[in-house]
mmCIF file of C-alpha atoms in Angstrom:
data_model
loop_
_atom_site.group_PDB
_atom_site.id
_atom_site.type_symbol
_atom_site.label_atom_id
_atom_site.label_comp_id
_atom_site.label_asym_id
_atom_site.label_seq_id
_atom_site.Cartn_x
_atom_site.Cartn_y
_atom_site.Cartn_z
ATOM 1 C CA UNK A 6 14.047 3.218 26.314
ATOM 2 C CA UNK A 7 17.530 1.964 26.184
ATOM 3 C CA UNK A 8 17.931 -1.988 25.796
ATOM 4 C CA UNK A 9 18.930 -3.879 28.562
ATOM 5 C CA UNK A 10 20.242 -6.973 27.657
ATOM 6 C CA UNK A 11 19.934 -8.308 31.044
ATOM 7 C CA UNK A 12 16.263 -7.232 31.127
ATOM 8 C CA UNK A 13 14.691 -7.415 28.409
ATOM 9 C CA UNK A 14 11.105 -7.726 29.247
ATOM 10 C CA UNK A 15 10.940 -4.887 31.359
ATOM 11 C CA UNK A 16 7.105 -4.630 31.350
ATOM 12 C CA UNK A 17 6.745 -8.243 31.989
ATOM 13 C CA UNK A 18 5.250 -8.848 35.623
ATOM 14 C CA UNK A 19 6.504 -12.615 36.236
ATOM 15 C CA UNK A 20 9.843 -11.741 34.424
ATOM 16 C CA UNK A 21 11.849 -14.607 34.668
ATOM 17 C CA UNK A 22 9.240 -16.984 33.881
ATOM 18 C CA UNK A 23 8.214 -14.839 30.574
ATOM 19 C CA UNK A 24 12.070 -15.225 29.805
ATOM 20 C CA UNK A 25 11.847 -18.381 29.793
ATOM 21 C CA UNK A 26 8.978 -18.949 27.809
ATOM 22 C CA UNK A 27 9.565 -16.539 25.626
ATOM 23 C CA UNK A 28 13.754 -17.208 24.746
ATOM 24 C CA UNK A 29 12.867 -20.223 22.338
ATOM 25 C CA UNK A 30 11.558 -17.388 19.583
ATOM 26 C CA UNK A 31 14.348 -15.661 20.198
ATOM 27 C CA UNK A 32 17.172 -18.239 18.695
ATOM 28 C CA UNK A 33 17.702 -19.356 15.674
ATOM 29 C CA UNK A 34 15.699 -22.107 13.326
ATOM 30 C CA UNK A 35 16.553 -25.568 14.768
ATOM 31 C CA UNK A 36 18.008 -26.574 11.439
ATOM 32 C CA UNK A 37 20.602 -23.745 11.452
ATOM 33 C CA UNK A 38 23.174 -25.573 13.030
ATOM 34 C CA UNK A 39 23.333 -28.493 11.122
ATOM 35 C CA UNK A 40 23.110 -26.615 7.813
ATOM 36 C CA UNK A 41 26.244 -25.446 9.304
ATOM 37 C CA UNK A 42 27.991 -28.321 10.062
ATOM 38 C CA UNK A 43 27.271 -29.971 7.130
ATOM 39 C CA UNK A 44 28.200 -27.098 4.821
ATOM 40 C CA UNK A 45 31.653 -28.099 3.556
ATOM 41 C CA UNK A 46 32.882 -25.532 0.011
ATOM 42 C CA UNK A 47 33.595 -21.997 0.759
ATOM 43 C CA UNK A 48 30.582 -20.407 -1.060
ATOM 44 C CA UNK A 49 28.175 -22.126 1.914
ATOM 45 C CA UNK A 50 27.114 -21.033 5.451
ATOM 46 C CA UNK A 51 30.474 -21.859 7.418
ATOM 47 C CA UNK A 52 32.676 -19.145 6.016
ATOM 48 C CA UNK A 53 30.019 -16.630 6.134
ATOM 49 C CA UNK A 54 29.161 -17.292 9.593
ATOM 50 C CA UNK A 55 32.582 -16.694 10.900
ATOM 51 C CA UNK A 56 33.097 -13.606 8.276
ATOM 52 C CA UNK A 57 30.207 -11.487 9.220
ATOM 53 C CA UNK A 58 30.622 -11.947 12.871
ATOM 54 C CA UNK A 59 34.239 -10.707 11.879
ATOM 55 C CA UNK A 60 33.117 -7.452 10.386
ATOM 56 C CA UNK A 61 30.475 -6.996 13.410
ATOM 57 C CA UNK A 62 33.450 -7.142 15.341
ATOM 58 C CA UNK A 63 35.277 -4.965 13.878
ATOM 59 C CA UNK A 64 32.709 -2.116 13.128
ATOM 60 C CA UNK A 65 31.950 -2.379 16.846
ATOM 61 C CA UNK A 66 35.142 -2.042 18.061
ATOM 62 C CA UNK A 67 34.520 1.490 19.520
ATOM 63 C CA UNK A 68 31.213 0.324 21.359
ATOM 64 C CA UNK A 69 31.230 -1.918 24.571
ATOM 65 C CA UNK A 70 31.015 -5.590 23.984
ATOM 66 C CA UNK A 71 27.065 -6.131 24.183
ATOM 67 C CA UNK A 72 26.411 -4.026 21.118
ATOM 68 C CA UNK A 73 28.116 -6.857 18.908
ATOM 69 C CA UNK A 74 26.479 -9.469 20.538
ATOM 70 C CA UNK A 75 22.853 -8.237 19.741
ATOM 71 C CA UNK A 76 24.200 -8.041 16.425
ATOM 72 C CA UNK A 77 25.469 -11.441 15.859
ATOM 73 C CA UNK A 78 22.124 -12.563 17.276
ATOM 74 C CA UNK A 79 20.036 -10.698 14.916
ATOM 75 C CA UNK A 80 22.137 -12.250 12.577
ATOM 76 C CA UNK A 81 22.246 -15.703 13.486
ATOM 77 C CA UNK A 82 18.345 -15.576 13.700
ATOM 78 C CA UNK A 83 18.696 -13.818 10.080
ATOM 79 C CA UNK A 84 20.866 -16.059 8.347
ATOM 80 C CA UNK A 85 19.086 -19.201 9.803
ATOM 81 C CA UNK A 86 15.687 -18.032 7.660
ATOM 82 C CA UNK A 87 17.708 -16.572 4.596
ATOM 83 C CA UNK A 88 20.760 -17.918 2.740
ATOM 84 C CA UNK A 89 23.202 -15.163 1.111
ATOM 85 C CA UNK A 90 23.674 -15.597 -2.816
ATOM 86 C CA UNK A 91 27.217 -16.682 -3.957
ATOM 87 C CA UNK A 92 28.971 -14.894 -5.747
ATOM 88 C CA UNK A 93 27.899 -11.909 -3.789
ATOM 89 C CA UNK A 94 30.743 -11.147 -0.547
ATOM 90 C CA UNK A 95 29.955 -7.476 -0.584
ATOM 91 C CA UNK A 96 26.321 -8.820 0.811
ATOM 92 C CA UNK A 97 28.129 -9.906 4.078
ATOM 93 C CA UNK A 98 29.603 -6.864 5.066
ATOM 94 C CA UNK A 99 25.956 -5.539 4.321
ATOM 95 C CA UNK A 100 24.073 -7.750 6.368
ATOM 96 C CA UNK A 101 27.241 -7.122 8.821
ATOM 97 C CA UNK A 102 26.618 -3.180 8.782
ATOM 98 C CA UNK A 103 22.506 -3.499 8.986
ATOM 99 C CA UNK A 104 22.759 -5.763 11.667
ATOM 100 C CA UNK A 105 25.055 -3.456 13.730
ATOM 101 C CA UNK A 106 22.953 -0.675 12.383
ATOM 102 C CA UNK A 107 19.758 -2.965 14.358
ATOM 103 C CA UNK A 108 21.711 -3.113 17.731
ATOM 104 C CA UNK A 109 22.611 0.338 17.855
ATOM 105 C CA UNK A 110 18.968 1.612 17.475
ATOM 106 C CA UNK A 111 17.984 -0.652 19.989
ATOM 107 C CA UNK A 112 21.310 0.398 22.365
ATOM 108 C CA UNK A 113 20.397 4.158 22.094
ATOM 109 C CA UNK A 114 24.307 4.510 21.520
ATOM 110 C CA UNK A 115 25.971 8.261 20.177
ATOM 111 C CA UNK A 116 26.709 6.233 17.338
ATOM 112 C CA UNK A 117 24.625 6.599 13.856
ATOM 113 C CA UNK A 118 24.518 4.257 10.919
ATOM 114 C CA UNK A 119 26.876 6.950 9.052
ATOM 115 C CA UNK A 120 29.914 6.570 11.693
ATOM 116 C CA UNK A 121 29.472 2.839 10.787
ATOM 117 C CA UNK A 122 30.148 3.278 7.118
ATOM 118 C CA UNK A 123 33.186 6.394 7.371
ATOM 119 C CA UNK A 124 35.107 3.682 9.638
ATOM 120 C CA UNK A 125 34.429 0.732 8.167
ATOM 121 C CA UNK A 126 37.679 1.102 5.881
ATOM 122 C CA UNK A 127 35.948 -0.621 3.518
ATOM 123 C CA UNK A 128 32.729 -1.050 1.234
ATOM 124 C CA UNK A 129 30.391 2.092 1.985
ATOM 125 C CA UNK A 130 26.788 1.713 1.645
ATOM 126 C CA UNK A 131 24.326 4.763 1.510
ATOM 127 C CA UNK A 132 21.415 4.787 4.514
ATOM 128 C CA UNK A 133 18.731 3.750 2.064
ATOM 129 C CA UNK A 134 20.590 0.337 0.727
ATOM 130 C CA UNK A 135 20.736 -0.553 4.773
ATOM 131 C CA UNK A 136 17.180 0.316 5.231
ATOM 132 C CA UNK A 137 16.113 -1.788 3.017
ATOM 133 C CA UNK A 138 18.557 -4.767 4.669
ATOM 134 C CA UNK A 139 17.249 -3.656 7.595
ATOM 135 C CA UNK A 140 13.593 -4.272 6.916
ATOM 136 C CA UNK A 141 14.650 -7.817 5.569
ATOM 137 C CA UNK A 142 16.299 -8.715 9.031
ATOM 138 C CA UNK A 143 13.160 -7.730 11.301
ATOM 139 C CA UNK A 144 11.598 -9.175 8.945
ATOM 140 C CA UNK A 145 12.911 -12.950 9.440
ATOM 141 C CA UNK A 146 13.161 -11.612 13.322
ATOM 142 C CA UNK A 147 9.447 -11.662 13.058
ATOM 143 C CA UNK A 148 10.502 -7.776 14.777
ATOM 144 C CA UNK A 149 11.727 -9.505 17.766
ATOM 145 C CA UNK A 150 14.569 -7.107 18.543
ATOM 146 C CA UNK A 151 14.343 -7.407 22.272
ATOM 147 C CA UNK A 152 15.940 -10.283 21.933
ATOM 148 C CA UNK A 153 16.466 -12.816 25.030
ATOM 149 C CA UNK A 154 19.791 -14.162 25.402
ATOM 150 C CA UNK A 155 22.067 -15.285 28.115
ATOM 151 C CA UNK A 156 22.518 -12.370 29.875
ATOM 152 C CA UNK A 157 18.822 -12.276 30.610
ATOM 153 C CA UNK A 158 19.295 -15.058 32.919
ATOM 154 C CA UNK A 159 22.490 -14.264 34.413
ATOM 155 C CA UNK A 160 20.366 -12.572 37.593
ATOM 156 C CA UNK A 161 18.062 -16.035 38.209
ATOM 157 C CA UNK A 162 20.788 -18.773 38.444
ATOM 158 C CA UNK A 163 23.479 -16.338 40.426
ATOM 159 C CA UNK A 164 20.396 -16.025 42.804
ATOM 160 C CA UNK A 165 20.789 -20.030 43.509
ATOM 161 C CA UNK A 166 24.242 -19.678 44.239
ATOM 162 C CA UNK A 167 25.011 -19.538 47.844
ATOM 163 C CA UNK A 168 27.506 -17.222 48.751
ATOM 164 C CA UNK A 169 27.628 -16.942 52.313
ATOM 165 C CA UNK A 170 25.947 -13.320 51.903
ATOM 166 C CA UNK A 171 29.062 -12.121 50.565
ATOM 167 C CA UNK A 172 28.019 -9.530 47.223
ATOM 168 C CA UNK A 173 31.530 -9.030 46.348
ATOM 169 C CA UNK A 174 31.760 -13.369 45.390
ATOM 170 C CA UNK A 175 28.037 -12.733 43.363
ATOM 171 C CA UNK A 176 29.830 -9.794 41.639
ATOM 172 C CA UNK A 177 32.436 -11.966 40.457
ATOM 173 C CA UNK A 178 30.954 -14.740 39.667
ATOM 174 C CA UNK A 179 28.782 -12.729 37.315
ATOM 175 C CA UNK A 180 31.335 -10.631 35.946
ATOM 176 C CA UNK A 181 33.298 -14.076 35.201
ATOM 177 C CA UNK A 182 29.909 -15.342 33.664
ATOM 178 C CA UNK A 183 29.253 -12.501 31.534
ATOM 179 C CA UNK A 184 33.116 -13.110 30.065
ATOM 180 C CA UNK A 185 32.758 -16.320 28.995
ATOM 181 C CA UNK A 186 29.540 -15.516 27.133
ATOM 182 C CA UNK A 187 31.267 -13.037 25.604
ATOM 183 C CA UNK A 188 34.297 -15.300 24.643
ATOM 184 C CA UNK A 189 32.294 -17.954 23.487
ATOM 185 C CA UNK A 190 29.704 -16.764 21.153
ATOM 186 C CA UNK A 191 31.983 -18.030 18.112
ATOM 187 C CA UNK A 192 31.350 -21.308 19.179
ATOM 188 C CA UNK A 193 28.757 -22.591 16.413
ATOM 189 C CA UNK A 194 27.922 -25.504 19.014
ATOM 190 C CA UNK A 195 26.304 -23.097 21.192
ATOM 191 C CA UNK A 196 23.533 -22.444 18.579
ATOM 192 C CA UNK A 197 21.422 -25.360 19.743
ATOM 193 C CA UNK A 198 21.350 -24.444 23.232
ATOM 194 C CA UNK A 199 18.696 -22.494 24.741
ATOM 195 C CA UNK A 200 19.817 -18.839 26.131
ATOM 196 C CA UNK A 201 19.053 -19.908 29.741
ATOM 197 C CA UNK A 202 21.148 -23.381 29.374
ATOM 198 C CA UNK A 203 24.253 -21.046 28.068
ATOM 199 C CA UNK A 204 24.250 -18.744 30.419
ATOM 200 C CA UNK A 205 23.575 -21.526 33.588
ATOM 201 C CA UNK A 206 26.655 -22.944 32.043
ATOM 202 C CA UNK A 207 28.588 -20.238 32.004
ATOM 203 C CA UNK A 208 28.084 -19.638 35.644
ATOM 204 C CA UNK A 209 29.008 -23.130 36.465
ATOM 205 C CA UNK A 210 32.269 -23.101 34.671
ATOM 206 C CA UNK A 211 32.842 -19.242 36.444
ATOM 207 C CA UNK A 212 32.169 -20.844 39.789
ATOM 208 C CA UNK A 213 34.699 -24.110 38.609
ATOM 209 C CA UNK A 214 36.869 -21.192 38.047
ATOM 210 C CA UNK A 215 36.674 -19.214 41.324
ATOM 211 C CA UNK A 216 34.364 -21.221 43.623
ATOM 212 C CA UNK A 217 35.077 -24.942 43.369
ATOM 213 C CA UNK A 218 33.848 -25.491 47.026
ATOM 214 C CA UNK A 219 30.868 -23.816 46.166
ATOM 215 C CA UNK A 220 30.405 -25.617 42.799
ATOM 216 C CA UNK A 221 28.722 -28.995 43.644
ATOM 217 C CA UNK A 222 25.773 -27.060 45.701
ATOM 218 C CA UNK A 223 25.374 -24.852 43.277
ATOM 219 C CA UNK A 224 25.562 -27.073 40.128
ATOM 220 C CA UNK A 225 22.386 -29.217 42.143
ATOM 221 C CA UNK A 226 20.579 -25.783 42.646
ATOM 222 C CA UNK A 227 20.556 -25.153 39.058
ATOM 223 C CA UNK A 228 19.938 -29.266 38.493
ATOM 224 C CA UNK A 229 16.879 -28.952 40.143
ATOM 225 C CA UNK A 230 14.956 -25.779 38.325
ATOM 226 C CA UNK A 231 12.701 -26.934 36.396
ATOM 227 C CA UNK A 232 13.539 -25.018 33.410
ATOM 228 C CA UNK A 233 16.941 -26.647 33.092
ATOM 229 C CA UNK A 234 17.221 -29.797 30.791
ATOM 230 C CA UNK A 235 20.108 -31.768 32.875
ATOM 231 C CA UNK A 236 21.233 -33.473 29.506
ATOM 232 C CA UNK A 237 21.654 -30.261 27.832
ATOM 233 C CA UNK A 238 23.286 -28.303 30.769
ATOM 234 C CA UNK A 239 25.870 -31.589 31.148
ATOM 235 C CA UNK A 240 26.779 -31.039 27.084
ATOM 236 C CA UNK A 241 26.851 -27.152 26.816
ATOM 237 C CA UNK A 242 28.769 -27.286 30.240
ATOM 238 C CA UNK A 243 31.640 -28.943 28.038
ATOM 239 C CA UNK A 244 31.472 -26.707 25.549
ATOM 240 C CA UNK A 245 30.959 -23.066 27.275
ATOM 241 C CA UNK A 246 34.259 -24.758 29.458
ATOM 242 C CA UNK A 247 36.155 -25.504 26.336
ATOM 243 C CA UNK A 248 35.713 -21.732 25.532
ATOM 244 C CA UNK A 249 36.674 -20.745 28.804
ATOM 245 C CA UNK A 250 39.949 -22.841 28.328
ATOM 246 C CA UNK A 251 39.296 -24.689 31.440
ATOM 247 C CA UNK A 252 37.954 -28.345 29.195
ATOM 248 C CA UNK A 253 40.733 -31.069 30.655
ATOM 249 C CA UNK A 254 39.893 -34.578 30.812
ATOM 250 C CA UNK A 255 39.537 -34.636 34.714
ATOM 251 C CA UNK A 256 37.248 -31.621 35.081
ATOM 252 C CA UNK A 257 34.913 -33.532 32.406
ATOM 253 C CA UNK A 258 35.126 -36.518 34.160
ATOM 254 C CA UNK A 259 34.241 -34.497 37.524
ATOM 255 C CA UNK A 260 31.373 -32.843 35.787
ATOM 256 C CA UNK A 261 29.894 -36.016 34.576
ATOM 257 C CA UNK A 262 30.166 -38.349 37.693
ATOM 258 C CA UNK A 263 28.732 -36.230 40.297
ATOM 259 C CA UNK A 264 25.889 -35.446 37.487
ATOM 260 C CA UNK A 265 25.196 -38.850 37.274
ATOM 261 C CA UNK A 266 25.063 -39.600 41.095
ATOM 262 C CA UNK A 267 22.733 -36.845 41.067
ATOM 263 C CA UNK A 268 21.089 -38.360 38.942
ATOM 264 C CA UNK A 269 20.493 -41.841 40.622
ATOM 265 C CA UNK A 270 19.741 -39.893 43.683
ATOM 266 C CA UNK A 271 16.505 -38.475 42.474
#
């Protein structure tokens, strides 16, 4: 079976609580970030978290835009329980290749491990060499390849959003959701967000975007599941609107004071 990113407990009978539940295993170690942020010379973490996601990118760019996104997550999860040896660069483009490799197994796509490596333009590896990377990734994936992300939860906080029955406003909102994800994966700030908080925040900033009638109502909907941290939607709301290019001082400022009378309301 083809993987759904949007679903991807399909089995599950209570699926959107199992998401939730389940989506902290899914992300990478809590100290992954800061190693991150504190890394500082070029043989660290920084520069090879920006490179690899570079060659994901660019192997992928024949596939549609969820295959590289499973990849960077397998290797965000990868590189937050393994740490690349300097002196090494050809390793990146190898973890790069097996991660794509990962997603595409999981995707069911036309494309094989071997297209990967003819138009790369670059370092070729043979099948057995990413095998063996392979088996070290699910490995510190603990085989979690169904990985839940922010597209799992796209369906559960559109559902709060009230729409005056119109599908065509859901559709977009979604759609403008499921862009911003996209766009702001890069963003190393997002790594200590939960999936579900991401993708609530994307939503939000969509409906800023498109909706901003709607966007008080629906901001309290989401306020008031109780899977949402307020504190952690308020900061990831900043950031996922920074990526969206919509961060100015006044929208923060919106954001923050009608949180906080929310807040003194309850």
């Amino acid at each position: 079976m083809e993987f759904d990113l949007e679903n991807p407990l399909p089995f599950s009978t209570d699926n959107f609580p199992s998401l939730f539940s389940a989506e902290i295993h899914h992300m990478p170690s809590k100290t992954y970030l800061q190693t991150l942020i504190s890394s500082s010379s070029s043989t660290n973490n920084l520069p090879i978290r920006r490179e690899i996601p570079s060659s994901i990118l660019h192997i992928s760019r024949q596939s549609d835009p969820f295959l590289p996104y499973l990849a960077v997550n397998y290797m965000d999860r990868f590189l937050s329980a393994h740490s690349i040896p300097d002196g090494k660069p050809w390793i990146f483009r190898l973890v790069a290749v097996s991660c794509v490799s990962l997603a595409l197994k999981m995707r069911q796509t036309e494309l094989s491990v071997s297209d990967l490596a003819d138009n790369d333009g670059g370092l070729i590896f043979n099948s057995a060499t990413i095998e063996r990377m392979e088996m070290l990734i699910l490995g510190a994936l603990k085989w979690r390849m169904r990985s839940v992300n922010p597209f799992s939860f796209l369906n559960y906080f559109v559902s709060l959003f009230d729409s005056g029955d119109e599908a065509r406003s859901i559709q977009a909102l979604k759609n403008r959701g499921t862009q911003i994800i996209f766009k702001s994966q890069k963003d190393i700030k997002l790594l200590e967000f939960k999936p579900s908080i991401i993708s609530a925040s994307a939503l939000l900033v969509a409906s800023h975007e498109f909706f901003p009638i709607q966007f008080q109502p629906f901001r309290d909907a989401i306020c008031s599941c109780s899977y949402v941290i307020k504190e952690e939607l308020l900061h990831c709301y900043d950031v996922m609107a920074a990526a969206a290019g919509l961060l100015t001082p006044a929208n923060v400022l919106d954001f923050s004071c009608s949180f906080s009378e929310t807040e003194q309301s309850n």
